[in-house]
PDB file of N, CA, C and O in Angstrom:
ATOM      1  N   MET A 165    -187.217 -11.330  96.827  1.00 88.00           N
ATOM      2  CA  MET A 165    -189.022 -11.381  96.697  1.00 88.00           C
ATOM      3  C   MET A 165    -189.970 -13.281  96.831  1.00 88.00           C
ATOM      4  O   MET A 165    -189.158 -13.413  95.488  1.00 88.00           O
ATOM      5  N   LYS A 166    -190.566 -13.778  97.304  1.00 90.00           N
ATOM      6  CA  LYS A 166    -191.377 -14.497  97.754  1.00 90.00           C
ATOM      7  C   LYS A 166    -192.486 -14.848  97.411  1.00 90.00           C
ATOM      8  O   LYS A 166    -193.354 -13.835  96.802  1.00 90.00           O
ATOM      9  N   SER A 167    -192.744 -15.967  95.705  1.00 93.00           N
ATOM     10  CA  SER A 167    -193.917 -15.603  95.473  1.00 93.00           C
ATOM     11  C   SER A 167    -195.180 -16.745  95.260  1.00 93.00           C
ATOM     12  O   SER A 167    -194.449 -17.830  94.690  1.00 93.00           O
ATOM     13  N   PHE A 168    -196.336 -17.356  95.979  1.00 94.00           N
ATOM     14  CA  PHE A 168    -196.650 -19.012  95.563  1.00 94.00           C
ATOM     15  C   PHE A 168    -198.306 -18.403  96.275  1.00 94.00           C
ATOM     16  O   PHE A 168    -198.923 -16.865  96.346  1.00 94.00           O
ATOM     17  N   ASP A 169    -199.165 -19.764  95.701  1.00 97.00           N
ATOM     18  CA  ASP A 169    -200.835 -19.055  95.990  1.00 97.00           C
ATOM     19  C   ASP A 169    -201.063 -19.506  97.301  1.00 97.00           C
ATOM     20  O   ASP A 169    -199.778 -20.719  97.728  1.00 97.00           O
ATOM     21  N   ILE A 170    -202.141 -19.532  97.962  1.00 97.00           N
ATOM     22  CA  ILE A 170    -202.763 -20.585  99.837  1.00 97.00           C
ATOM     23  C   ILE A 170    -204.311 -20.069  99.007  1.00 97.00           C
ATOM     24  O   ILE A 170    -204.282 -19.649  97.935  1.00 97.00           O
ATOM     25  N   SER A 171    -204.723 -20.836 100.166  1.00 97.00           N
ATOM     26  CA  SER A 171    -206.131 -21.133  99.713  1.00 97.00           C
ATOM     27  C   SER A 171    -206.475 -20.577 101.263  1.00 97.00           C
ATOM     28  O   SER A 171    -205.481 -21.667 102.120  1.00 97.00           O
ATOM     29  N   LEU A 172    -207.155 -19.732 101.464  1.00 96.00           N
ATOM     30  CA  LEU A 172    -207.978 -19.770 103.101  1.00 96.00           C
ATOM     31  C   LEU A 172    -209.118 -20.249 103.344  1.00 96.00           C
ATOM     32  O   LEU A 172    -210.399 -19.165 102.358  1.00 96.00           O
ATOM     33  N   LYS A 173    -209.498 -21.352 103.123  1.00 93.00           N
ATOM     34  CA  LYS A 173    -211.093 -21.860 103.797  1.00 93.00           C
ATOM     35  C   LYS A 173    -212.055 -21.132 104.375  1.00 93.00           C
ATOM     36  O   LYS A 173    -213.221 -20.796 103.816  1.00 93.00           O
ATOM     37  N   SER A 174    -211.521 -20.468 105.242  1.00 94.00           N
ATOM     38  CA  SER A 174    -212.888 -20.557 106.733  1.00 94.00           C
ATOM     39  C   SER A 174    -211.602 -19.667 107.648  1.00 94.00           C
ATOM     40  O   SER A 174    -211.056 -18.735 107.233  1.00 94.00           O
ATOM     41  N   ILE A 175    -212.824 -18.927 108.142  1.00 95.00           N
ATOM     42  CA  ILE A 175    -212.501 -17.719 109.137  1.00 95.00           C
ATOM     43  C   ILE A 175    -211.337 -17.463 110.183  1.00 95.00           C
ATOM     44  O   ILE A 175    -210.612 -16.707 110.203  1.00 95.00           O
ATOM     45  N   ASN A 176    -210.888 -18.895 110.582  1.00 96.00           N
ATOM     46  CA  ASN A 176    -210.067 -19.196 111.208  1.00 96.00           C
ATOM     47  C   ASN A 176    -208.730 -19.289 110.409  1.00 96.00           C
ATOM     48  O   ASN A 176    -207.876 -18.928 111.733  1.00 96.00           O
ATOM     49  N   ASP A 177    -208.512 -19.548 109.004  1.00 96.00           N
ATOM     50  CA  ASP A 177    -207.550 -19.978 108.928  1.00 96.00           C
ATOM     51  C   ASP A 177    -207.542 -18.603 108.001  1.00 96.00           C
ATOM     52  O   ASP A 177    -205.530 -18.207 108.361  1.00 96.00           O
ATOM     53  N   VAL A 178    -208.105 -18.046 107.512  1.00 96.00           N
ATOM     54  CA  VAL A 178    -207.506 -16.521 107.635  1.00 96.00           C
ATOM     55  C   VAL A 178    -207.689 -15.956 108.746  1.00 96.00           C
ATOM     56  O   VAL A 178    -206.261 -14.435 109.044  1.00 96.00           O
ATOM     57  N   LYS A 179    -208.033 -16.328 110.319  1.00 96.00           N
ATOM     58  CA  LYS A 179    -206.914 -15.527 111.042  1.00 96.00           C
ATOM     59  C   LYS A 179    -205.902 -15.652 111.871  1.00 96.00           C
ATOM     60  O   LYS A 179    -205.063 -14.671 112.544  1.00 96.00           O
ATOM     61  N   ASP A 180    -205.230 -17.519 111.667  1.00 97.00           N
ATOM     62  CA  ASP A 180    -203.897 -17.654 112.208  1.00 97.00           C
ATOM     63  C   ASP A 180    -203.028 -17.041 111.088  1.00 97.00           C
ATOM     64  O   ASP A 180    -202.432 -17.628 111.235  1.00 97.00           O
ATOM     65  N   PHE A 181    -203.417 -17.274 109.641  1.00 97.00           N
ATOM     66  CA  PHE A 181    -202.483 -16.353 108.916  1.00 97.00           C
ATOM     67  C   PHE A 181    -201.640 -15.718 108.794  1.00 97.00           C
ATOM     68  O   PHE A 181    -200.750 -14.454 108.957  1.00 97.00           O
ATOM     69  N   VAL A 182    -203.484 -13.655 109.457  1.00 97.00           N
ATOM     70  CA  VAL A 182    -202.826 -13.049 109.886  1.00 97.00           C
ATOM     71  C   VAL A 182    -202.257 -12.699 111.179  1.00 97.00           C
ATOM     72  O   VAL A 182    -200.850 -12.213 111.168  1.00 97.00           O
ATOM     73  N   ASN A 183    -201.974 -13.865 112.046  1.00 97.00           N
ATOM     74  CA  ASN A 183    -201.662 -13.751 112.927  1.00 97.00           C
ATOM     75  C   ASN A 183    -199.991 -13.603 113.817  1.00 97.00           C
ATOM     76  O   ASN A 183    -199.221 -13.152 113.142  1.00 97.00           O
ATOM     77  N   ILE A 184    -199.681 -15.502 111.804  1.00 96.00           N
ATOM     78  CA  ILE A 184    -198.356 -15.442 111.974  1.00 96.00           C
ATOM     79  C   ILE A 184    -198.097 -14.421 111.140  1.00 96.00           C
ATOM     80  O   ILE A 184    -196.826 -13.671 110.581  1.00 96.00           O
ATOM     81  N   VAL A 185    -198.535 -13.887 109.771  1.00 96.00           N
ATOM     82  CA  VAL A 185    -197.382 -12.957 109.026  1.00 96.00           C
ATOM     83  C   VAL A 185    -197.834 -11.623 110.086  1.00 96.00           C
ATOM     84  O   VAL A 185    -196.788 -11.288 109.860  1.00 96.00           O
ATOM     85  N   ASN A 186    -198.451 -10.628 110.909  1.00 96.00           N
ATOM     86  CA  ASN A 186    -197.827  -9.609 112.009  1.00 96.00           C
ATOM     87  C   ASN A 186    -196.805  -9.805 112.554  1.00 96.00           C
ATOM     88  O   ASN A 186    -196.480  -8.957 113.225  1.00 96.00           O
ATOM     89  N   LYS A 187    -196.475 -10.700 112.904  1.00 94.00           N
ATOM     90  CA  LYS A 187    -195.026 -11.322 114.142  1.00 94.00           C
ATOM     91  C   LYS A 187    -193.817 -11.189 112.792  1.00 94.00           C
ATOM     92  O   LYS A 187    -192.843 -10.777 113.602  1.00 94.00           O
ATOM     93  N   TYR A 188    -194.017 -11.160 111.907  1.00 94.00           N
ATOM     94  CA  TYR A 188    -192.863 -10.786 110.827  1.00 94.00           C
ATOM     95  C   TYR A 188    -192.728  -8.954 110.321  1.00 94.00           C
ATOM     96  O   TYR A 188    -193.411  -8.316 110.400  1.00 94.00           O
ATOM     97  N   ASP A 189    -191.426  -8.568 110.627  1.00 93.00           N
ATOM     98  CA  ASP A 189    -191.347  -6.793 110.239  1.00 93.00           C
ATOM     99  C   ASP A 189    -191.843  -6.167 108.852  1.00 93.00           C
ATOM    100  O   ASP A 189    -192.137  -5.736 108.393  1.00 93.00           O
ATOM    101  N   PHE A 190    -191.036  -7.764 107.708  1.00 94.00           N
ATOM    102  CA  PHE A 190    -191.268  -7.490 106.231  1.00 94.00           C
ATOM    103  C   PHE A 190    -192.758  -7.782 105.977  1.00 94.00           C
ATOM    104  O   PHE A 190    -193.646  -7.446 106.316  1.00 94.00           O
ATOM    105  N   ASP A 191    -192.621  -6.744 104.511  1.00 95.00           N
ATOM    106  CA  ASP A 191    -194.665  -6.787 104.203  1.00 95.00           C
ATOM    107  C   ASP A 191    -194.820  -7.777 103.379  1.00 95.00           C
ATOM    108  O   ASP A 191    -194.112  -8.337 102.340  1.00 95.00           O
ATOM    109  N   VAL A 192    -196.025  -8.123 102.738  1.00 96.00           N
ATOM    110  CA  VAL A 192    -197.068  -9.590 103.370  1.00 96.00           C
ATOM    111  C   VAL A 192    -197.302  -8.745 101.697  1.00 96.00           C
ATOM    112  O   VAL A 192    -198.823  -8.602 102.824  1.00 96.00           O
ATOM    113  N   ASP A 193    -197.695  -9.107 100.477  1.00 97.00           N
ATOM    114  CA  ASP A 193    -198.947  -8.871  99.799  1.00 97.00           C
ATOM    115  C   ASP A 193    -199.927  -9.380  99.755  1.00 97.00           C
ATOM    116  O   ASP A 193    -199.624 -10.521  98.744  1.00 97.00           O
ATOM    117  N   LEU A 194    -201.105  -9.662  99.632  1.00 97.00           N
ATOM    118  CA  LEU A 194    -202.189 -10.372  98.702  1.00 97.00           C
ATOM    119  C   LEU A 194    -202.979 -10.583  97.777  1.00 97.00           C
ATOM    120  O   LEU A 194    -202.810  -8.688  97.148  1.00 97.00           O
ATOM    121  N   SER A 195    -202.578 -11.069  96.421  1.00 96.00           N
ATOM    122  CA  SER A 195    -203.645 -10.448  95.585  1.00 96.00           C
ATOM    123  C   SER A 195    -204.711 -11.095  95.482  1.00 96.00           C
ATOM    124  O   SER A 195    -203.950 -12.406  95.018  1.00 96.00           O
ATOM    125  N   SER A 196    -205.699 -11.006  94.687  1.00 94.00           N
ATOM    126  CA  SER A 196    -206.441 -12.555  93.518  1.00 94.00           C
ATOM    127  C   SER A 196    -207.214 -11.135  92.509  1.00 94.00           C
ATOM    128  O   SER A 196    -208.078 -10.217  93.149  1.00 94.00           O
ATOM    129  N   GLY A 197    -206.791 -11.485  91.627  1.00 90.00           N
ATOM    130  CA  GLY A 197    -207.474 -10.968  89.778  1.00 90.00           C
ATOM    131  C   GLY A 197    -206.179  -9.442  90.328  1.00 90.00           C
ATOM    132  O   GLY A 197    -205.422  -9.296  90.123  1.00 90.00           O
ATOM    133  N   ARG A 198    -207.486  -8.218  90.265  1.00 92.00           N
ATOM    134  CA  ARG A 198    -207.309  -7.359  89.474  1.00 92.00           C
ATOM    135  C   ARG A 198    -206.230  -6.624  91.269  1.00 92.00           C
ATOM    136  O   ARG A 198    -206.269  -5.051  90.876  1.00 92.00           O
ATOM    137  N   TYR A 199    -207.107  -6.897  92.272  1.00 95.00           N
ATOM    138  CA  TYR A 199    -206.983  -6.496  93.695  1.00 95.00           C
ATOM    139  C   TYR A 199    -205.605  -6.581  94.829  1.00 95.00           C
ATOM    140  O   TYR A 199    -204.775  -7.895  95.080  1.00 95.00           O
ATOM    141  N   ILE A 200    -205.598  -5.833  94.685  1.00 96.00           N
ATOM    142  CA  ILE A 200    -203.862  -6.217  95.846  1.00 96.00           C
ATOM    143  C   ILE A 200    -204.239  -5.766  97.089  1.00 96.00           C
ATOM    144  O   ILE A 200    -204.468  -4.694  97.212  1.00 96.00           O
ATOM    145  N   VAL A 201    -203.981  -6.344  98.633  1.00 97.00           N
ATOM    146  CA  VAL A 201    -204.021  -6.431 100.197  1.00 97.00           C
ATOM    147  C   VAL A 201    -202.683  -6.832 100.494  1.00 97.00           C
ATOM    148  O   VAL A 201    -202.392  -7.137 100.457  1.00 97.00           O
ATOM    149  N   ASP A 202    -202.338  -5.661 102.054  1.00 97.00           N
ATOM    150  CA  ASP A 202    -201.229  -5.688 103.004  1.00 97.00           C
ATOM    151  C   ASP A 202    -202.106  -7.401 103.913  1.00 97.00           C
ATOM    152  O   ASP A 202    -203.540  -7.735 103.820  1.00 97.00           O
ATOM    153  N   ALA A 203    -201.128  -8.310 103.702  1.00 97.00           N
ATOM    154  CA  ALA A 203    -201.561  -9.587 104.089  1.00 97.00           C
ATOM    155  C   ALA A 203    -201.827  -9.512 105.725  1.00 97.00           C
ATOM    156  O   ALA A 203    -201.916 -10.717 106.256  1.00 97.00           O
ATOM    157  N   LYS A 204    -201.640  -7.872 106.273  1.00 97.00           N
ATOM    158  CA  LYS A 204    -201.372  -7.339 107.788  1.00 97.00           C
ATOM    159  C   LYS A 204    -202.674  -7.110 107.766  1.00 97.00           C
ATOM    160  O   LYS A 204    -203.230  -7.262 109.103  1.00 97.00           O
ATOM    161  N   SER A 205    -203.894  -7.168 107.274  1.00 96.00           N
ATOM    162  CA  SER A 205    -204.351  -6.606 107.613  1.00 96.00           C
ATOM    163  C   SER A 205    -205.935  -7.809 107.183  1.00 96.00           C
ATOM    164  O   SER A 205    -206.481  -7.866 106.047  1.00 96.00           O
ATOM    165  N   ILE A 206    -207.286  -8.147 108.270  1.00 96.00           N
ATOM    166  CA  ILE A 206    -207.888  -8.689 108.159  1.00 96.00           C
ATOM    167  C   ILE A 206    -208.984  -7.849 107.266  1.00 96.00           C
ATOM    168  O   ILE A 206    -209.560  -9.335 106.452  1.00 96.00           O
ATOM    169  N   MET A 207    -209.740  -7.498 107.489  1.00 96.00           N
ATOM    170  CA  MET A 207    -210.593  -6.084 107.072  1.00 96.00           C
ATOM    171  C   MET A 207    -209.741  -6.992 105.323  1.00 96.00           C
ATOM    172  O   MET A 207    -210.864  -7.130 104.279  1.00 96.00           O
ATOM    173  N   GLY A 208    -208.718  -6.616 104.431  1.00 96.00           N
ATOM    174  CA  GLY A 208    -208.392  -6.526 103.521  1.00 96.00           C
ATOM    175  C   GLY A 208    -208.785  -7.894 103.041  1.00 96.00           C
ATOM    176  O   GLY A 208    -209.623  -7.815 101.485  1.00 96.00           O
ATOM    177  N   ILE A 209    -207.855  -8.923 104.133  1.00 96.00           N
ATOM    178  CA  ILE A 209    -208.095 -10.572 103.122  1.00 96.00           C
ATOM    179  C   ILE A 209    -209.902 -10.899 103.179  1.00 96.00           C
ATOM    180  O   ILE A 209    -210.198 -10.737 101.254  1.00 96.00           O
ATOM    181  N   PHE A 210    -210.700 -10.462 103.895  1.00 95.00           N
ATOM    182  CA  PHE A 210    -211.981 -10.859 103.690  1.00 95.00           C
ATOM    183  C   PHE A 210    -212.529  -9.379 102.805  1.00 95.00           C
ATOM    184  O   PHE A 210    -213.941 -10.203 102.070  1.00 95.00           O
ATOM    185  N   SER A 211    -211.613  -8.792 102.298  1.00 94.00           N
ATOM    186  CA  SER A 211    -212.662  -8.075 100.702  1.00 94.00           C
ATOM    187  C   SER A 211    -212.263  -8.874  99.097  1.00 94.00           C
ATOM    188  O   SER A 211    -213.027  -8.743  98.493  1.00 94.00           O
ATOM    189  N   LEU A 212    -211.085 -10.168  99.610  1.00 95.00           N
ATOM    190  CA  LEU A 212    -210.842 -10.947  98.616  1.00 95.00           C
ATOM    191  C   LEU A 212    -211.924 -12.272  97.743  1.00 95.00           C
ATOM    192  O   LEU A 212    -212.798 -12.498  98.815  1.00 95.00           O
ATOM    193  N   ASP A 213    -211.643 -11.997  97.273  1.00 93.00           N
ATOM    194  CA  ASP A 213    -212.627 -13.771  96.461  1.00 93.00           C
ATOM    195  C   ASP A 213    -211.365 -15.061  97.853  1.00 93.00           C
ATOM    196  O   ASP A 213    -210.620 -15.476  96.550  1.00 93.00           O
ATOM    197  N   LEU A 214    -212.120 -15.101  98.430  1.00 93.00           N
ATOM    198  CA  LEU A 214    -211.717 -16.421  99.186  1.00 93.00           C
ATOM    199  C   LEU A 214    -212.114 -17.846  99.176  1.00 93.00           C
ATOM    200  O   LEU A 214    -211.282 -19.171  98.920  1.00 93.00           O
ATOM    201  N   SER A 215    -212.678 -18.299  97.342  1.00 94.00           N
ATOM    202  CA  SER A 215    -213.231 -19.273  96.511  1.00 94.00           C
ATOM    203  C   SER A 215    -211.711 -19.756  96.370  1.00 94.00           C
ATOM    204  O   SER A 215    -211.903 -20.874  95.827  1.00 94.00           O
ATOM    205  N   LYS A 216    -210.971 -18.696  95.837  1.00 94.00           N
ATOM    206  CA  LYS A 216    -210.315 -18.732  94.757  1.00 94.00           C
ATOM    207  C   LYS A 216    -208.812 -18.867  95.448  1.00 94.00           C
ATOM    208  O   LYS A 216    -208.775 -17.978  96.761  1.00 94.00           O
ATOM    209  N   PRO A 217    -207.557 -19.543  94.876  1.00 96.00           N
ATOM    210  CA  PRO A 217    -206.960 -19.369  95.331  1.00 96.00           C
ATOM    211  C   PRO A 217    -206.057 -17.373  95.087  1.00 96.00           C
ATOM    212  O   PRO A 217    -206.134 -17.183  93.880  1.00 96.00           O
ATOM    213  N   ILE A 218    -205.443 -17.416  96.406  1.00 97.00           N
ATOM    214  CA  ILE A 218    -204.836 -15.958  96.363  1.00 97.00           C
ATOM    215  C   ILE A 218    -203.461 -15.903  97.012  1.00 97.00           C
ATOM    216  O   ILE A 218    -202.061 -17.039  96.871  1.00 97.00           O
ATOM    217  N   LYS A 219    -202.178 -14.919  95.627  1.00 97.00           N
ATOM    218  CA  LYS A 219    -201.338 -14.958  95.291  1.00 97.00           C
ATOM    219  C   LYS A 219    -201.345 -14.493  96.420  1.00 97.00           C
ATOM    220  O   LYS A 219    -201.005 -13.379  97.405  1.00 97.00           O
ATOM    221  N   VAL A 220    -199.499 -14.480  97.045  1.00 96.00           N
ATOM    222  CA  VAL A 220    -199.121 -13.891  98.231  1.00 96.00           C
ATOM    223  C   VAL A 220    -197.374 -13.816  97.517  1.00 96.00           C
ATOM    224  O   VAL A 220    -196.792 -14.320  97.028  1.00 96.00           O
ATOM    225  N   GLU A 221    -197.054 -11.650  98.061  1.00 96.00           N
ATOM    226  CA  GLU A 221    -195.620 -11.444  97.593  1.00 96.00           C
ATOM    227  C   GLU A 221    -195.434 -10.464  98.784  1.00 96.00           C
ATOM    228  O   GLU A 221    -195.285 -10.667 100.043  1.00 96.00           O
ATOM    229  N   VAL A 222    -193.706 -12.416  99.282  1.00 95.00           N
ATOM    230  CA  VAL A 222    -193.720 -12.184 100.022  1.00 95.00           C
ATOM    231  C   VAL A 222    -192.356 -11.025 100.349  1.00 95.00           C
ATOM    232  O   VAL A 222    -191.660 -10.826  99.307  1.00 95.00           O
ATOM    233  N   GLN A 223    -192.087  -9.896 100.340  1.00 90.00           N
ATOM    234  CA  GLN A 223    -191.182  -8.869 100.373  1.00 90.00           C
ATOM    235  C   GLN A 223    -190.001  -8.601 100.539  1.00 90.00           C
ATOM    236  O   GLN A 223    -189.620  -7.495 101.535  1.00 90.00           O
ATOM    237  N   ASN A 224    -189.025  -9.726 100.933  1.00 90.00           N
ATOM    238  CA  ASN A 224    -188.176 -10.324 102.189  1.00 90.00           C
ATOM    239  C   ASN A 224    -186.955 -11.130 101.002  1.00 90.00           C
ATOM    240  O   ASN A 224    -188.227 -12.264 100.849  1.00 90.00           O
ATOM    241  N   ASP A 225    -186.497 -11.235 100.992  1.00 85.00           N
ATOM    242  CA  ASP A 225    -185.508 -12.626  99.939  1.00 85.00           C
ATOM    243  C   ASP A 225    -185.136 -13.723 101.059  1.00 85.00           C
ATOM    244  O   ASP A 225    -184.784 -14.399 101.818  1.00 85.00           O
ATOM    245  N   ASP A 226    -185.529 -13.073 102.906  1.00 86.00           N
ATOM    246  CA  ASP A 226    -185.050 -13.917 103.285  1.00 86.00           C
ATOM    247  C   ASP A 226    -185.751 -14.675 104.768  1.00 86.00           C
ATOM    248  O   ASP A 226    -186.264 -13.779 105.908  1.00 86.00           O
ATOM    249  N   SER A 227    -186.312 -14.898 104.416  1.00 88.00           N
ATOM    250  CA  SER A 227    -188.217 -15.723 103.978  1.00 88.00           C
ATOM    251  C   SER A 227    -188.421 -16.540 104.857  1.00 88.00           C
ATOM    252  O   SER A 227    -189.143 -17.508 104.981  1.00 88.00           O
ATOM    253  N   GLU A 228    -187.350 -17.756 105.557  1.00 91.00           N
ATOM    254  CA  GLU A 228    -187.547 -19.000 104.811  1.00 91.00           C
ATOM    255  C   GLU A 228    -188.632 -19.177 105.823  1.00 91.00           C
ATOM    256  O   GLU A 228    -189.880 -19.435 106.300  1.00 91.00           O
ATOM    257  N   LYS A 229    -188.098 -18.456 106.768  1.00 93.00           N
ATOM    258  CA  LYS A 229    -189.341 -19.349 108.339  1.00 93.00           C
ATOM    259  C   LYS A 229    -190.455 -18.686 108.547  1.00 93.00           C
ATOM    260  O   LYS A 229    -191.480 -19.183 108.833  1.00 93.00           O
ATOM    261  N   PHE A 230    -190.430 -17.785 108.365  1.00 93.00           N
ATOM    262  CA  PHE A 230    -192.312 -17.042 107.307  1.00 93.00           C
ATOM    263  C   PHE A 230    -192.843 -18.873 106.704  1.00 93.00           C
ATOM    264  O   PHE A 230    -194.293 -18.635 106.730  1.00 93.00           O
ATOM    265  N   CYS A 231    -193.244 -19.249 105.725  1.00 92.00           N
ATOM    266  CA  CYS A 231    -192.488 -19.466 104.768  1.00 92.00           C
ATOM    267  C   CYS A 231    -193.804 -21.588 105.249  1.00 92.00           C
ATOM    268  O   CYS A 231    -193.969 -22.194 104.703  1.00 92.00           O
ATOM    269  N   ASP A 232    -191.940 -21.302 106.704  1.00 94.00           N
ATOM    270  CA  ASP A 232    -192.283 -22.785 106.637  1.00 94.00           C
ATOM    271  C   ASP A 232    -193.271 -22.292 108.026  1.00 94.00           C
ATOM    272  O   ASP A 232    -194.449 -23.634 107.916  1.00 94.00           O
ATOM    273  N   GLU A 233    -194.158 -21.684 107.906  1.00 95.00           N
ATOM    274  CA  GLU A 233    -195.565 -21.018 108.942  1.00 95.00           C
ATOM    275  C   GLU A 233    -196.168 -21.587 108.639  1.00 95.00           C
ATOM    276  O   GLU A 233    -197.536 -22.211 108.961  1.00 95.00           O
ATOM    277  N   ILE A 234    -196.178 -20.768 107.360  1.00 94.00           N
ATOM    278  CA  ILE A 234    -197.135 -20.351 106.243  1.00 94.00           C
ATOM    279  C   ILE A 234    -197.622 -21.810 105.902  1.00 94.00           C
ATOM    280  O   ILE A 234    -198.724 -22.195 104.596  1.00 94.00           O
ATOM    281  N   LYS A 235    -197.149 -23.032 105.536  1.00 95.00           N
ATOM    282  CA  LYS A 235    -196.492 -23.548 104.451  1.00 95.00           C
ATOM    283  C   LYS A 235    -198.221 -24.524 105.211  1.00 95.00           C
ATOM    284  O   LYS A 235    -198.489 -25.273 103.450  1.00 95.00           O
ATOM    285  N   ARG A 236    -198.438 -24.802 105.637  1.00 96.00           N
ATOM    286  CA  ARG A 236    -200.696 -25.412 106.065  1.00 96.00           C
ATOM    287  C   ARG A 236    -200.865 -24.835 104.564  1.00 96.00           C
ATOM    288  O   ARG A 236    -202.999 -25.726 104.274  1.00 96.00           O
ATOM    289  N   PHE A 237    -200.957 -22.890 104.661  1.00 96.00           N
ATOM    290  CA  PHE A 237    -202.216 -22.835 103.158  1.00 96.00           C
ATOM    291  C   PHE A 237    -201.650 -22.524 101.659  1.00 96.00           C
ATOM    292  O   PHE A 237    -202.521 -22.498 101.096  1.00 96.00           O
ATOM    293  N   VAL A 238    -200.277 -22.908 101.620  1.00 96.00           N
ATOM    294  CA  VAL A 238    -200.236 -23.199 100.786  1.00 96.00           C
ATOM    295  C   VAL A 238    -200.480 -24.375  99.769  1.00 96.00           C
ATOM    296  O   VAL A 238    -200.842 -24.955 100.279  1.00 96.00           O
ATOM    297  N   VAL A 239    -201.134 -24.096  98.918  1.00 94.00           N
ATOM    298  CA  VAL A 239    -201.631 -24.749  96.872  1.00 94.00           C
ATOM    299  C   VAL A 239    -200.453 -25.136  96.591  1.00 94.00           C
ATOM    300  O   VAL A 239    -198.944 -24.522  95.895  1.00 94.00           O
TER     301      VAL A 239
END
């Protein structure tokens, strides 16, 4: 499992992020404060406070390609 913070500043960032996550079979969770949502759910992401960094938890040890694709969102 890998964990890091990302920042999604616009609607297009959220849309691009969800499109990337949906290409992979493993689970990815996002958490902000006490809330945890599925990163494949665009509605779930919009329920989080996007003004602060969001913690990403990747539930797969072989996720290098995924991490490379989302590196523009990492803070």
